[in-house]
Short mmCIF file of C-alpha atoms and ligand atoms in Angstrom, two decimals:
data_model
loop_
_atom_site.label_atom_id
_atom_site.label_comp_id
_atom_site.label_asym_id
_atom_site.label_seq_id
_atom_site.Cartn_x
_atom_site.Cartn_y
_atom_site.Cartn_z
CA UNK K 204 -1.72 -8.14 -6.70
CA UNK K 205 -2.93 -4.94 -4.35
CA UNK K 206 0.46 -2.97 -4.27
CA UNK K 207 0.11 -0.43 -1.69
CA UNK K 208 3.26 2.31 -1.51
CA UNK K 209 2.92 3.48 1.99
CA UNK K 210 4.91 6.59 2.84
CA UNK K 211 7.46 5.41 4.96
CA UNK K 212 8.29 2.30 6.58
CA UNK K 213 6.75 3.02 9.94
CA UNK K 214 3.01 2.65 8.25
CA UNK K 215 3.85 -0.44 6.20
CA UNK K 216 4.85 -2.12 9.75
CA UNK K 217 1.41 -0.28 11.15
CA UNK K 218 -0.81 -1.51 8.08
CA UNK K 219 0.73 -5.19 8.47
CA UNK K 220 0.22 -5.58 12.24
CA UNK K 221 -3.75 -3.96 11.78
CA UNK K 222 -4.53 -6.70 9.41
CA UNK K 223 -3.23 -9.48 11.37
CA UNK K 224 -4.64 -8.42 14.54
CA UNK K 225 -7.76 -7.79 12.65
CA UNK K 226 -7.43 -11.30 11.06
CA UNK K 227 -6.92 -12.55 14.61
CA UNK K 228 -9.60 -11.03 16.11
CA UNK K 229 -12.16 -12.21 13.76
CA UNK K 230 -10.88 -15.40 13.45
CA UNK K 231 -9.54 -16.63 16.59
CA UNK K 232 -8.50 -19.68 15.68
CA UNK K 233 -7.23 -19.11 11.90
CA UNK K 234 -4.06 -20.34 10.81
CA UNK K 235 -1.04 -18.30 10.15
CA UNK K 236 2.07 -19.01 8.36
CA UNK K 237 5.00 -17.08 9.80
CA UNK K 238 8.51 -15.11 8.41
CA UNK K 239 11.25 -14.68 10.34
CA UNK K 240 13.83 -11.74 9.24
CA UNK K 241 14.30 -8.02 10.12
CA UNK K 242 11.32 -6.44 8.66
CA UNK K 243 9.31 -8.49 10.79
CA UNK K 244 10.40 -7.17 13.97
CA UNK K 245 8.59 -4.15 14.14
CA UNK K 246 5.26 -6.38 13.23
CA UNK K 247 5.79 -8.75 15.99
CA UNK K 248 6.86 -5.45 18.21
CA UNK K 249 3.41 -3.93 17.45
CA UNK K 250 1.59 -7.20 17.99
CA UNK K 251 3.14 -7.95 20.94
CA UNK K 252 1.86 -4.69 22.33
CA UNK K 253 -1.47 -5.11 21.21
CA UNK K 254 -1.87 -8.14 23.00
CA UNK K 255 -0.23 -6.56 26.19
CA UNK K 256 -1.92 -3.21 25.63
CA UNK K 257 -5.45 -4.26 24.25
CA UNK K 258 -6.04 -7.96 24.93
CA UNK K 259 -5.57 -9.21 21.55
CA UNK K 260 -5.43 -13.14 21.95
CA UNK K 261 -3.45 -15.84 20.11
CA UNK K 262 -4.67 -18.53 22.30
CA UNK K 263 -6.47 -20.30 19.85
CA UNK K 264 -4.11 -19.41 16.75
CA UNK K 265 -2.00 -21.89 14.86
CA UNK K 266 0.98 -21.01 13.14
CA UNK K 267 3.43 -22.31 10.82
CA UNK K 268 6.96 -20.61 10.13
CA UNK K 269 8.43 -20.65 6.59
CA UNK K 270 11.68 -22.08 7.35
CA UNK K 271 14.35 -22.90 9.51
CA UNK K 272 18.33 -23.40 9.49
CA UNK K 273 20.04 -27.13 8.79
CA UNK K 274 22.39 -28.12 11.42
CA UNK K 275 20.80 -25.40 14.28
CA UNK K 276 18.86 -27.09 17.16
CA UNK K 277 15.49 -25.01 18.39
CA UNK K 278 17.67 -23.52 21.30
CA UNK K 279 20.94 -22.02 19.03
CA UNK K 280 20.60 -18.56 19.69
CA UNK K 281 20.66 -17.96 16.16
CA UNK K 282 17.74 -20.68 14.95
CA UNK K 283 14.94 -19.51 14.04
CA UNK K 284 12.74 -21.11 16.21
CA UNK K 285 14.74 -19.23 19.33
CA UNK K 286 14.13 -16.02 16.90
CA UNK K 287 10.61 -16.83 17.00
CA UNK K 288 10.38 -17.37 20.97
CA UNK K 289 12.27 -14.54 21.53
CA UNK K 290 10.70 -11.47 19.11
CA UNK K 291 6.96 -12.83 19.70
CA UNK K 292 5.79 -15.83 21.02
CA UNK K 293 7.29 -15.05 24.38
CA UNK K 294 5.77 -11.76 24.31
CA UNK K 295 1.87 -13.03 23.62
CA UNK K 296 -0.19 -15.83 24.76
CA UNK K 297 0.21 -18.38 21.70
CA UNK K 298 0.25 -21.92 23.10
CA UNK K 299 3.82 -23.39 22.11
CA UNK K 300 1.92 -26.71 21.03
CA UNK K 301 0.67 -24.69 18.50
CA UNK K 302 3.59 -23.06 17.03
CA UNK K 303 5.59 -25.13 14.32
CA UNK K 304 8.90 -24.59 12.80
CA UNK K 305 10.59 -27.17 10.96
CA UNK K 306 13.13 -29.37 12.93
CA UNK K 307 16.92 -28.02 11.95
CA UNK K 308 18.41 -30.88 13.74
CA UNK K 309 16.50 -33.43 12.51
CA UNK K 310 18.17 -36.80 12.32
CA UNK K 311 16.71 -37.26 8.36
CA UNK K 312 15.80 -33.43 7.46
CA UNK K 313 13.90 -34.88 4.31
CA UNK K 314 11.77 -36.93 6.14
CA UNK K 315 10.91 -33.64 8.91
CA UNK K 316 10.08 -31.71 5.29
CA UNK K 317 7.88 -34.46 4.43
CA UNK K 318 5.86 -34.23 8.08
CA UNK K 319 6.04 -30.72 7.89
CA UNK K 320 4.10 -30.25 4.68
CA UNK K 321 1.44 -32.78 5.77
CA UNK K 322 1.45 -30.83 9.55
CA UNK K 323 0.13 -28.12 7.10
CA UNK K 324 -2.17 -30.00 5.58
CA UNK K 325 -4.06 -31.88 8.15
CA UNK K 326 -4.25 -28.18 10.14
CA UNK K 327 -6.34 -27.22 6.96
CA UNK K 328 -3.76 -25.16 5.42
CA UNK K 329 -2.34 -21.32 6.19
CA UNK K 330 -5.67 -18.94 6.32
CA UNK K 331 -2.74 -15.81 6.40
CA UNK K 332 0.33 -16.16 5.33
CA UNK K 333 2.82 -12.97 5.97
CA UNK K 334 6.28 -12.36 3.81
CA UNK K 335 9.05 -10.82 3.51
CA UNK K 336 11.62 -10.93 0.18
CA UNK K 337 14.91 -11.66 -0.20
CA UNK K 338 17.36 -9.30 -2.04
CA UNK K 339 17.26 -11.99 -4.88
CA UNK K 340 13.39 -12.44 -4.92
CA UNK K 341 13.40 -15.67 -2.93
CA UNK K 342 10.18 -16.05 -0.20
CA UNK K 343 11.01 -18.32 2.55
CA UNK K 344 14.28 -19.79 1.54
CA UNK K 345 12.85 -20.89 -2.16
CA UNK K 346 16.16 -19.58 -3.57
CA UNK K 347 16.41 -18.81 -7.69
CA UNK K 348 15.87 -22.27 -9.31
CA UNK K 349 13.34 -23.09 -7.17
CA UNK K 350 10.43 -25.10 -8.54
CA UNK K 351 7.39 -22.94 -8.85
CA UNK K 352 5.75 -26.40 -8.00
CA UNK K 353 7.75 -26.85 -4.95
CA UNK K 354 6.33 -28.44 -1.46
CA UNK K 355 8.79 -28.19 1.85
CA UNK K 356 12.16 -29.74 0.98
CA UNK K 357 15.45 -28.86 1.64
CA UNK K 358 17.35 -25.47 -0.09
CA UNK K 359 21.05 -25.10 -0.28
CA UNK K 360 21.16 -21.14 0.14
CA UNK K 361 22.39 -18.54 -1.96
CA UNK K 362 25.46 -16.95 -1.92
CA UNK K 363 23.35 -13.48 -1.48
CA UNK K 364 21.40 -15.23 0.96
CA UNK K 365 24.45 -16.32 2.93
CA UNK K 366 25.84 -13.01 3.14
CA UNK K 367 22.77 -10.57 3.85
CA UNK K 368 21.98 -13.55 7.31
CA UNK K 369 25.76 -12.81 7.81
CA UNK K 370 24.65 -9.84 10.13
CA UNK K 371 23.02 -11.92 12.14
CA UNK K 372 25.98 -14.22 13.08
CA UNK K 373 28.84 -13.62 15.50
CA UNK K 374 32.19 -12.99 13.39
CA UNK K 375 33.35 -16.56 14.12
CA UNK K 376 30.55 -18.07 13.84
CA UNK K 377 29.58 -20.31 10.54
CA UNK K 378 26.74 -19.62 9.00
CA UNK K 379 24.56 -22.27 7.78
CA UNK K 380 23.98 -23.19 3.89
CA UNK K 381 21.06 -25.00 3.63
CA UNK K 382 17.31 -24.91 5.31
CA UNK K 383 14.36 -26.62 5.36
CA UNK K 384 11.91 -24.44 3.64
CA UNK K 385 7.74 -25.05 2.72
CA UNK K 386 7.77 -24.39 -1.12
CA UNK K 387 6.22 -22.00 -3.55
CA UNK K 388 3.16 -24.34 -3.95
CA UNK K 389 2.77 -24.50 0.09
CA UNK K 390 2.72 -20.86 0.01
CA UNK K 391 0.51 -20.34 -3.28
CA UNK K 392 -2.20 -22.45 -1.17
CA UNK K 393 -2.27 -19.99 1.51
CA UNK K 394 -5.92 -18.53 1.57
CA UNK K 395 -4.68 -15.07 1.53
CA UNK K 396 -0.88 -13.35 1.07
CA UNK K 397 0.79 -10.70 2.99
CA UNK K 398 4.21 -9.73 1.88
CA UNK K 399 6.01 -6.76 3.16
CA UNK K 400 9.26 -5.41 1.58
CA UNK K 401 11.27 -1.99 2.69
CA UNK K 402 14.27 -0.04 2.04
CA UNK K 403 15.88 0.67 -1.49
CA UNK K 404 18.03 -3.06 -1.22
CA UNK K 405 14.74 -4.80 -1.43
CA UNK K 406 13.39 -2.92 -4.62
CA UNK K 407 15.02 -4.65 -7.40
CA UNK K 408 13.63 -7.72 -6.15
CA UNK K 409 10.33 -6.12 -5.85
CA UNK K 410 10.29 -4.84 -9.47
CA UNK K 411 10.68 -8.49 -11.01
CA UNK K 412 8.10 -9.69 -8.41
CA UNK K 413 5.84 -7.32 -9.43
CA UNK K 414 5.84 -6.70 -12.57
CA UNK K 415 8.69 -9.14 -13.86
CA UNK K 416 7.61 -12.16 -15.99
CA UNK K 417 7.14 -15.78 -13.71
CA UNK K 418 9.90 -17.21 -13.65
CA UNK K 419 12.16 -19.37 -10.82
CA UNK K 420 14.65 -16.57 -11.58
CA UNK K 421 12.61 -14.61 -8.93
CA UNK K 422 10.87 -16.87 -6.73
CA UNK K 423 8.27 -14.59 -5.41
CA UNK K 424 7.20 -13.41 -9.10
CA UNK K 425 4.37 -17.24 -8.87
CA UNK K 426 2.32 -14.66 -6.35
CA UNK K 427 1.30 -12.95 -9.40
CA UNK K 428 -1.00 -16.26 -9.87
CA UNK K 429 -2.32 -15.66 -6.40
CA UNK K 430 -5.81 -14.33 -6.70
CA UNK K 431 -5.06 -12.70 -2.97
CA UNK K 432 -2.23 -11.09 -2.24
CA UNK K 433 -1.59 -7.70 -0.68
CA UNK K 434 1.81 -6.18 -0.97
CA UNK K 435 3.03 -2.96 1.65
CA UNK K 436 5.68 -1.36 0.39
CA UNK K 437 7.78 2.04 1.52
CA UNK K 438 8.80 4.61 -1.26
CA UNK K 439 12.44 2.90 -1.18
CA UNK K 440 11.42 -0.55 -2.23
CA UNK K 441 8.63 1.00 -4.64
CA UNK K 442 10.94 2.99 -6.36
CA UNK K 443 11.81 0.68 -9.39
CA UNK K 444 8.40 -0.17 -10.38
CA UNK K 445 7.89 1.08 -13.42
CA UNK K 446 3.81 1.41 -12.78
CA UNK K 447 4.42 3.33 -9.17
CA UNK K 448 2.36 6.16 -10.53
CA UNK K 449 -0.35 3.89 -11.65
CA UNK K 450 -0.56 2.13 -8.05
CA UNK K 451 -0.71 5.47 -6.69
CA UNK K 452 -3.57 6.56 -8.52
CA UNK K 453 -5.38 3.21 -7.74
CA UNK K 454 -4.22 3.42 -3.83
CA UNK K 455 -3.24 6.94 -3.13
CA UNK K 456 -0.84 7.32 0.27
CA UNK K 457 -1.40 3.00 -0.04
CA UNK K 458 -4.70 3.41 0.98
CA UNK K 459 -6.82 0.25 1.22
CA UNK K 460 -10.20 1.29 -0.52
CA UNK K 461 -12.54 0.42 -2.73
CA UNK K 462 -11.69 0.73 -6.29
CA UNK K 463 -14.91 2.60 -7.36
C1 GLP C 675 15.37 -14.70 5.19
C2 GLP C 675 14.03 -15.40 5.40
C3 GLP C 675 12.95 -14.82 4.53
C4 GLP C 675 12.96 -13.30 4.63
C5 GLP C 675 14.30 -12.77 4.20
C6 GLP C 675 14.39 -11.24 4.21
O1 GLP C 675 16.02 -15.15 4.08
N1 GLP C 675 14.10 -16.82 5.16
O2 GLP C 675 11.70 -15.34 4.92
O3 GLP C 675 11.94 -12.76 3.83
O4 GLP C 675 15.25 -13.29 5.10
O5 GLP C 675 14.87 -10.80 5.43
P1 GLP C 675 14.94 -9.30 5.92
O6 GLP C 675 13.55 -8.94 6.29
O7 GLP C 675 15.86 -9.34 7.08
O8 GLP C 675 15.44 -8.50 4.78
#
């Protein structure tokens, strides 16, 4: 794993949204797997401009989102295919044919997992696939318990889960309990791995990813068999690593350079 401590949030978003566009740019038509939830925002904020600002085209990308609510239909307000629509593919020139969340209102959910994972497949699989953490170490909604073997299937969500999406929700509105999410196997076939993870909630998580044993206890600790994964981190999320010295050293300010 390439951790890179950034000093502050405002360069992990900036480091994130360079390599995408970068990725985009020299492969036009690549494949990306998507993440909904707040620390993306900024990302698709920045990307958004650059394709306003500089021209930077999606035209020819595919992309695949991690998950999506059971029960919500692509236009609740609160699905995350909406949340998609509304943070970035409204805001760049993506064809919509190309985009693909999972089906929340799906008359058999199991069988729209099935089709989803195979969608994946027969587009070649994710080229890029960008993260975020939950405060329990899951990525996507691969909740503790999940199989480190696990394709897209259903999740019932975690209490912790539950209550840090609460924020999203109006106050009487319910919030949903299970997703379809693409498993820890989808993900681990992803070509390359970009998770992001900020503020001090996000750090105990980050530890057992990091440098906790693999284990389904934290989901996002199977990246540590990924030969290609890049995590940006601010000083708040780093700060329970017990090697955060030693990543320093390796990557002072989470600089991306050559190790020799
Ligand atoms: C949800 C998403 C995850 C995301 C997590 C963290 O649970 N399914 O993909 O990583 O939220 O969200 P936030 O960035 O808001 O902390």
């Amino acid at each position: 794993m390439k951790v890179l401590i950034k000093d502050g949030k405002a360069l992990v978003v900036a480091d994130a949204a360079a390599r995408i566009g970068d990725h985009v740019s020299h492969y036009p038509d690549a494949t990306l797997g998507l993440a909904t939830g707040g620390t993306m925002t900024p990302v698709y904020q920045e990307l958004a401009r650059r394709h306003r600002e500089d021209g930077l085209s999606f035209a020819d990308i595919t992309s695949f989102n991690l998950d999506e609510y059971i029960g919500l239909p692509p236009s609740h307000p609160r699905s995350y295919r909406r949340d998609m629509e509304d943070r970035l593919f409204a805001h760049i020139d993506i064809k919509r044919t190309r985009t693909h969340i999972p089906a929340g209102d799906a008359a058999d959910p199991e069988a729209e997992a099935r089709t989803y994972e195979a969608r994946i497949e027969a587009a070649g699989g994710i080229d890029l696939q960008l993260l975020g953490i939950g405060v329990n170490g899951h990525i996507g909604f691969n909740e503790p318990s999940s199989s480190l073997g696990s394709t897209t299937r259903i999740k019932r969500l975690a209490p912790s889960t539950i209550e840090a999406n609460r924020r999203f929700f109006k106050a009487d509105e319910a919030i949903p309990t299970h997703a379809i999410t693409v498993g820890i196997q989808t993900i681990m076939r992803a070509g390359m791995i970009l998770l992001l993870a900020t503020g001090e909630r996000k750090a105990e998580a980050v530890a057992a990813m990091i440098e906790g044993p693999v284990s389904t206890f934290c989901p996002a600790s199977a990246l540590q068999f990924h030969p290609n994964v890049t995590v940006l981190l601010d000083p708040a999320a780093a700060s329970r690593l017990a090697l955060k010295d030693f990543y320093l050293a390796i990557h002072p300010n989470g600089e991306d350079q050559d190790l020799l």
